[in-house]
């Protein structure tokens, strides 16, 4: 059994949070640069130009890209032959999150869902983190992280379609969600689509789909084709960067699909703003 | 589409000349308020009590900034989504406020209030918090410090870049832009 020190996990998570807040990942920058070239609207082009300039300032001056530094969301794959010593893995991730948000001068956005009181003094600074664990073979801990902002989360939706709705039903539902969202989720967006599984599995898949690098191809040819088809449809909506009208509403559509019940076709759409702050490490 | 450089407080004349799509660089003072602060402001107005800042000609920025790094006046400070303020904004416009800065569409009541009282809704680029934060020269919490990022701050800004979304003529840049680029199937 391989042993990993609690503090090593804490430090790795902390560094990931601070880095991600100020450094727009290369895949996202590249996708925005391509969108700038292809966009037909001058107004939207100007917005994308500001976003690229913002990314440059954030990186050079170590300022958060966006004031909404998000809730911290993790997908963690834990090998069955590795163990954290000196505390639990969950506590280490939460501690690293808290230190990252404090030391990086990031905003604590977590609040009580009823009183709306900020939980920074009661529970911890921007805690608890949202953590999805999975058990896998091996002796490694793989941590995927994203800072998830509220604006794009607010327009996300899930629905269980009848199986007869088929692919067209999925395409129509995604279009409806993005059309209703308009400029609110800060386009150009990435659209995460979770299909199949159960109600919650579809939702979690749609979130995880957003952790994939923007612009990478889906290895499944059927899903790849569906992604391209939905992307084309979404970009016909004309919403454009920040909703000001344009041809680049979405940078990419990412799909994750699962087997599901014979009676159901669950679909979840999780929207990611243009500031797709994600990172992935292996310990 | 025209470009203007305006200094706050804004007059009714300043606001009535603006059209959806115009680019405006604002200088002077902005007041920040999000959901919780809006609720308190409207409660004060309803009770006839004094507000923490003069509403006449004011521009309210919907923002909850990150904490400043040592030596900086403010952290990153881009706009938050505006519809959450829709139920409060008409009251503030009725009582003299002239401008709002946020992102995302507003409801019909806000658009009507812009026409009736002479107000304008500006969009700033969401997610450009580092760039926009740099245009803020000073920041001071003037009310509700217990709200943390949602406290009311007085910001002094220079050439803060915004675009007119809803003007005093009922125009909406989001609708106009989308109609222009939508491909109907």
XYZ file of C-alpha atoms in Angstrom:
468
model
C 0.000 0.000 0.000
C 1.528 3.293 -1.105
C 1.314 6.113 1.422
C 0.791 9.792 0.617
C 1.221 12.469 3.262
C -1.857 14.537 4.136
C 0.075 17.788 3.691
C 1.242 16.803 0.213
C -2.377 16.542 -0.883
C -3.226 19.825 0.853
C -0.403 21.656 -0.933
C -1.175 20.133 -4.317
C -4.828 21.163 -4.067
C -3.947 24.634 -2.795
C -1.567 25.242 -5.702
C -4.128 24.009 -8.204
C -6.730 26.446 -6.881
C -4.437 29.471 -6.901
C -3.016 28.673 -10.348
C -6.394 28.078 -11.927
C -7.907 31.324 -10.635
C -5.388 33.482 -12.485
C -4.244 31.287 -15.392
C -6.805 30.569 -18.057
C -5.844 27.088 -19.327
C -4.181 26.931 -22.722
C -7.048 24.961 -24.304
C -9.533 27.682 -23.369
C -7.257 30.501 -24.575
C -6.799 28.719 -27.896
C -10.542 28.187 -28.296
C -11.183 31.888 -27.598
C -8.507 32.914 -30.110
C -10.160 30.754 -32.752
C -13.580 32.165 -31.855
C -12.159 35.676 -32.278
C -11.026 34.836 -35.806
C -14.309 33.208 -36.812
C -16.824 35.538 -35.142
C -18.836 37.604 -37.644
C -20.153 40.266 -35.250
C -17.859 43.215 -34.583
C -19.474 43.806 -31.159
C -18.926 40.176 -30.130
C -15.356 40.284 -31.497
C -14.656 43.243 -29.229
C -15.967 41.255 -26.241
C -13.722 38.266 -27.057
C -10.783 40.649 -27.450
C -11.475 41.959 -23.928
C -11.584 38.383 -22.629
C -8.187 37.581 -24.128
C -6.760 40.820 -22.739
C -8.310 39.955 -19.371
C -6.596 36.553 -19.442
C -3.257 38.245 -20.149
C -3.660 40.731 -17.283
C -4.775 37.965 -14.921
C -1.777 35.805 -15.770
C 0.840 38.552 -15.708
C -0.404 40.325 -12.596
C -1.728 37.246 -10.786
C -5.237 38.663 -10.488
C -8.292 36.375 -10.534
C -9.755 36.108 -14.046
C -13.227 36.654 -12.656
C -14.547 37.895 -9.325
C -16.689 34.757 -9.218
C -13.922 32.374 -8.235
C -16.560 29.691 -7.969
C -17.360 26.782 -5.795
C -14.490 24.300 -5.862
C -15.560 21.120 -7.682
C -13.427 17.972 -7.726
C -13.572 14.594 -9.420
C -11.172 12.308 -7.578
C -10.083 8.851 -8.661
C -8.519 6.998 -5.778
C -6.438 3.901 -6.470
C -7.233 0.937 -4.244
C -3.513 0.613 -3.357
C -2.923 4.137 -2.031
C -3.700 5.645 1.336
C -3.426 9.136 2.775
C -1.642 9.252 6.117
C -2.116 11.958 8.732
C -5.768 12.569 7.919
C -8.427 11.671 5.374
C -8.265 12.466 1.668
C -11.543 14.358 1.938
C -10.225 16.572 4.741
C -7.018 17.198 2.794
C -8.956 18.369 -0.264
C -11.129 20.653 1.840
C -8.128 22.085 3.675
C -6.250 22.681 0.415
C -9.349 24.391 -0.954
C -9.664 26.684 2.027
C -5.971 27.638 2.008
C -6.026 28.199 -1.756
C -8.997 30.539 -1.573
C -7.529 32.487 1.359
C -3.932 32.736 0.152
C -4.977 33.444 -3.431
C -7.239 36.343 -2.318
C -10.191 34.565 -3.918
C -13.837 35.149 -3.090
C -15.650 32.912 -0.630
C -18.970 32.336 -2.379
C -20.414 29.466 -0.343
C -23.474 30.346 1.710
C -26.248 28.692 3.709
C -28.946 27.826 1.167
C -31.754 29.297 3.287
C -30.347 32.184 5.335
C -27.872 32.968 2.515
C -25.272 33.743 5.206
C -21.698 33.275 3.958
C -20.206 30.149 5.522
C -16.617 31.402 5.695
C -16.577 31.838 9.473
C -18.878 28.959 10.344
C -17.768 26.078 8.100
C -14.578 27.398 6.498
C -13.514 29.774 3.737
C -15.457 28.705 0.628
C -16.138 25.294 2.157
C -17.341 22.639 1.767
C -15.834 21.766 -1.598
C -17.977 19.640 -3.914
C -16.130 16.321 -4.238
C -17.055 13.295 -6.371
C -15.012 10.210 -5.461
C -14.419 7.139 -7.577
C -12.436 3.996 -6.714
C -10.042 2.671 -9.359
C -7.162 0.201 -9.743
C -3.620 1.280 -8.935
C -1.745 3.355 -6.363
C -2.327 6.864 -7.649
C -4.704 9.668 -6.691
C -5.981 11.574 -9.696
C -7.593 14.921 -8.955
C -9.537 16.891 -11.528
C -10.512 20.368 -10.397
C -12.675 23.171 -11.736
C -13.809 26.480 -10.253
C -17.509 26.638 -11.096
C -19.132 30.067 -11.238
C -22.757 30.762 -10.386
C -23.951 32.508 -13.552
C -23.502 29.512 -15.811
C -24.635 27.035 -13.161
C -27.914 28.966 -12.781
C -29.028 28.225 -16.349
C -28.192 24.509 -16.230
C -31.046 21.988 -16.352
C -31.841 18.270 -16.281
C -34.823 16.384 -17.657
C -35.814 12.771 -18.112
C -37.040 12.368 -21.692
C -39.137 9.481 -22.951
C -36.939 7.025 -24.903
C -38.939 7.804 -28.051
C -37.556 11.367 -27.992
C -34.222 9.926 -29.182
C -31.308 12.010 -30.410
C -33.573 14.706 -31.810
C -35.192 15.096 -28.389
C -31.740 15.559 -26.856
C -30.735 18.152 -29.449
C -34.004 20.059 -28.960
C -33.615 20.067 -25.171
C -30.035 21.385 -25.313
C -31.090 24.112 -27.747
C -33.971 25.102 -25.497
C -31.703 25.403 -22.451
C -29.102 27.505 -24.280
C -31.713 29.649 -26.000
C -33.438 30.475 -22.709
C -30.086 31.230 -21.077
C -29.155 33.914 -23.618
C -26.212 36.012 -22.436
C -26.606 35.149 -18.741
C -24.030 32.320 -18.541
C -21.268 34.500 -20.107
C -20.922 33.074 -23.624
C -18.994 31.869 -25.528
C -19.808 28.834 -23.431
C -18.877 25.180 -23.285
C -21.937 22.934 -23.111
C -21.636 19.810 -20.989
C -24.248 17.179 -21.811
C -24.797 14.093 -19.684
C -26.969 11.438 -21.273
C -28.343 8.237 -19.798
C -27.734 6.675 -16.408
C -30.173 7.778 -13.765
C -31.345 11.304 -12.991
C -28.280 12.144 -10.868
C -25.845 10.184 -13.040
C -26.810 12.317 -16.052
C -26.235 15.495 -14.005
C -22.840 14.372 -12.729
C -21.821 13.268 -16.249
C -22.769 16.680 -17.638
C -20.531 18.305 -15.029
C -17.646 15.936 -15.677
C -17.929 16.534 -19.428
C -16.866 20.136 -18.738
C -13.537 18.987 -17.281
C -12.384 17.786 -20.708
C -10.053 20.182 -22.516
C -11.983 22.489 -24.834
C -11.473 21.532 -28.445
C -10.472 17.904 -27.870
C -12.316 15.316 -29.905
C -14.663 12.822 -28.297
C -13.067 9.365 -28.791
C -16.511 7.835 -29.475
C -17.385 8.572 -33.147
C -21.136 8.563 -32.480
C -20.810 11.070 -29.639
C -18.311 13.128 -31.631
C -20.844 13.480 -34.422
C -23.628 14.399 -31.993
C -21.345 17.007 -30.388
C -20.670 18.626 -33.777
C -24.356 18.562 -34.663
C -25.428 20.195 -31.391
C -22.621 22.783 -31.628
C -23.804 23.817 -35.056
C -27.401 24.107 -33.863
C -26.456 26.105 -30.763
C -24.375 28.538 -32.804
C -27.361 29.196 -35.066
C -29.127 30.783 -32.073
C -27.242 34.049 -32.657
C -26.668 34.775 -28.960
C -22.954 35.520 -29.348
C -20.354 36.638 -26.811
C -22.022 38.060 -23.684
C -25.370 37.781 -25.497
C -24.720 40.809 -27.699
C -25.419 38.878 -30.886
C -22.978 36.765 -32.870
C -22.056 33.493 -34.471
C -19.989 32.025 -31.605
C -22.377 31.242 -28.757
C -20.547 28.049 -27.830
C -16.895 27.064 -28.148
C -17.640 23.361 -27.798
C -20.168 20.720 -26.815
C -18.889 17.863 -24.642
C -20.994 14.751 -24.163
C -20.706 11.856 -21.721
C -23.165 8.981 -22.192
C -24.136 6.075 -19.953
C -26.349 3.007 -20.204
C -29.798 3.740 -18.783
C -33.122 2.192 -17.761
C -35.291 0.782 -20.565
C -38.016 3.263 -19.599
C -35.919 6.447 -19.461
C -33.673 8.829 -21.350
C -32.188 11.203 -18.772
C -30.456 14.306 -20.174
C -28.622 16.987 -18.257
C -27.142 20.190 -19.609
C -24.448 21.858 -17.521
C -23.205 25.145 -18.907
C -19.672 26.471 -18.484
C -18.886 30.165 -18.982
C -16.002 31.274 -21.245
C -13.694 31.284 -18.213
C -13.284 27.508 -18.134
C -10.878 27.230 -15.224
C -9.909 23.597 -14.831
C -6.802 21.587 -14.029
C -5.859 18.011 -13.388
C -3.055 16.416 -11.376
C -1.928 12.942 -10.417
C -0.349 12.288 -7.034
C -23.282 53.214 -32.508
C -21.555 56.091 -30.782
C -18.842 56.284 -28.132
C -19.231 58.562 -25.103
C -17.088 59.496 -22.124
C -19.387 60.366 -19.205
C -18.799 61.367 -15.598
C -21.148 60.422 -12.774
C -23.550 61.484 -11.353
C -25.437 61.216 -14.649
C -28.080 63.757 -15.629
C -31.337 62.873 -17.358
C -29.925 64.580 -20.452
C -26.807 62.349 -20.364
C -28.958 59.265 -20.230
C -31.591 60.223 -22.823
C -28.958 60.673 -25.548
C -27.701 57.097 -25.195
C -28.833 54.330 -27.559
C -28.551 50.556 -27.269
C -25.162 49.503 -28.659
C -23.353 52.733 -27.726
C -20.032 52.254 -25.934
C -19.615 54.415 -22.837
C -16.506 55.007 -20.739
C -17.635 56.000 -17.252
C -15.566 58.020 -14.799
C -16.459 59.204 -11.313
C -18.285 57.254 -8.620
C -20.130 53.926 -8.899
C -21.938 52.288 -5.986
C -21.909 48.501 -5.730
C -24.931 46.455 -4.709
C -26.078 42.871 -5.240
C -29.219 41.003 -4.154
C -29.030 41.470 -0.383
C -28.022 45.150 -0.536
C -30.800 45.887 -3.058
C -33.361 44.416 -0.712
C -32.145 46.663 2.094
C -32.137 49.801 -0.103
C -35.698 49.203 -1.252
C -36.804 48.515 2.346
C -35.323 51.889 3.395
C -37.117 53.685 0.557
C -40.421 52.050 1.523
C -39.953 53.118 5.140
C -38.987 56.638 4.035
C -35.570 56.372 5.678
C -32.267 57.803 4.498
C -30.129 55.734 2.110
C -26.392 55.148 2.622
C -25.588 57.095 -0.581
C -27.299 59.784 -2.702
C -29.507 58.049 -5.269
C -29.878 61.077 -7.568
C -27.889 60.480 -10.757
C -26.215 57.412 -9.292
C -24.920 54.446 -11.243
C -25.209 51.125 -9.412
C -22.774 48.333 -10.273
C -23.916 44.745 -9.657
C -20.646 43.264 -8.417
C -19.184 41.213 -5.581
C -15.409 41.658 -5.932
C -12.637 39.341 -4.783
C -10.665 40.543 -1.739
C -7.914 43.035 -2.670
C -4.306 41.933 -2.568
C -2.160 44.060 -0.243
C -1.703 47.531 -1.771
C -4.583 47.231 -4.251
C -7.890 49.103 -3.829
C -9.940 46.094 -4.946
C -9.552 42.606 -6.405
C -11.218 41.348 -9.561
C -14.509 43.093 -10.154
C -16.627 42.088 -13.127
C -20.436 42.201 -13.293
C -22.806 39.600 -11.878
C -26.016 38.452 -13.609
C -28.595 41.226 -13.393
C -32.011 39.544 -13.463
C -31.761 38.906 -9.726
C -32.061 42.677 -9.225
C -35.095 43.032 -11.549
C -37.620 43.254 -8.738
C -35.723 46.105 -7.048
C -34.335 48.222 -9.917
C -37.577 50.041 -10.931
C -37.931 51.460 -7.391
C -34.363 52.772 -7.450
C -34.838 54.325 -10.908
C -38.076 55.941 -9.739
C -36.186 57.563 -6.880
C -33.457 59.113 -9.011
C -30.880 56.469 -9.865
C -29.873 56.779 -13.549
C -27.816 53.753 -14.369
C -27.133 50.101 -13.654
C -24.153 47.989 -14.703
C -24.453 44.217 -14.913
C -24.692 41.398 -17.414
C -27.602 39.492 -18.906
C -31.149 40.361 -19.819
C -33.605 42.416 -17.741
C -37.361 42.019 -17.468
C -39.996 44.247 -19.040
C -40.605 46.169 -15.795
C -36.967 47.330 -15.743
C -37.060 48.289 -19.432
C -40.284 50.242 -18.841
C -38.770 51.999 -15.818
C -35.757 53.039 -17.950
C -38.155 54.697 -20.400
C -40.390 56.288 -17.813
C -37.859 57.677 -15.343
C -34.860 58.139 -17.659
C -32.497 55.318 -16.803
C -30.121 53.107 -18.676
C -28.869 49.554 -18.244
C -25.237 49.067 -19.161
C -23.551 45.722 -19.809
C -19.956 45.169 -18.765
C -18.023 42.133 -19.959
C -18.732 39.259 -17.600
C -15.642 37.333 -16.647
C -13.312 40.243 -17.417
C -12.825 40.839 -13.698
C -9.074 41.446 -13.810
C -9.373 44.007 -16.615
C -12.353 45.812 -15.061
C -10.829 45.756 -11.561
C -7.895 47.768 -12.887
C -10.212 50.636 -13.893
C -11.250 51.033 -10.253
C -9.005 53.544 -8.535
C -10.421 53.419 -5.010
C -12.973 51.373 -3.096
C -14.528 51.969 0.282
C -17.218 49.970 2.060
C -19.915 52.501 2.994
C -22.701 50.202 4.223
C -23.490 46.652 5.342
C -19.916 45.366 5.892
C -21.452 42.182 7.330
C -22.527 41.229 3.799
C -18.872 40.652 2.844
C -18.538 40.720 -0.956
C -22.150 41.943 -1.101
C -21.527 45.072 1.036
C -22.194 48.459 -0.575
C -18.946 49.984 -1.812
C -18.216 53.421 -3.173
C -15.904 52.978 -6.157
C -13.996 55.678 -7.972
C -13.485 54.609 -11.562
C -11.664 55.921 -14.603
C -12.824 55.152 -18.128
C -14.776 52.096 -17.034
C -15.896 50.396 -20.290
C -19.586 49.530 -20.669
C -22.082 49.038 -23.502
C -25.663 50.326 -23.495
C -28.038 47.348 -23.413
C -31.387 48.988 -22.542
C -31.858 52.660 -23.395
C -34.676 55.127 -22.663
C -36.393 54.285 -25.971
C -37.218 50.670 -25.171
C -34.393 49.208 -27.260
C -32.628 46.043 -26.136
C -29.188 45.243 -27.533
C -29.519 41.552 -26.636
C -32.676 41.244 -28.755
C -31.293 43.351 -31.599
C -27.980 41.463 -31.698
C -29.585 38.066 -31.583
C -32.131 38.861 -34.295
C -29.295 39.957 -36.551
C -27.320 36.717 -36.196
C -29.973 34.067 -35.608
C -30.179 31.425 -38.361
C -33.765 30.197 -38.522
C -34.146 26.600 -39.562
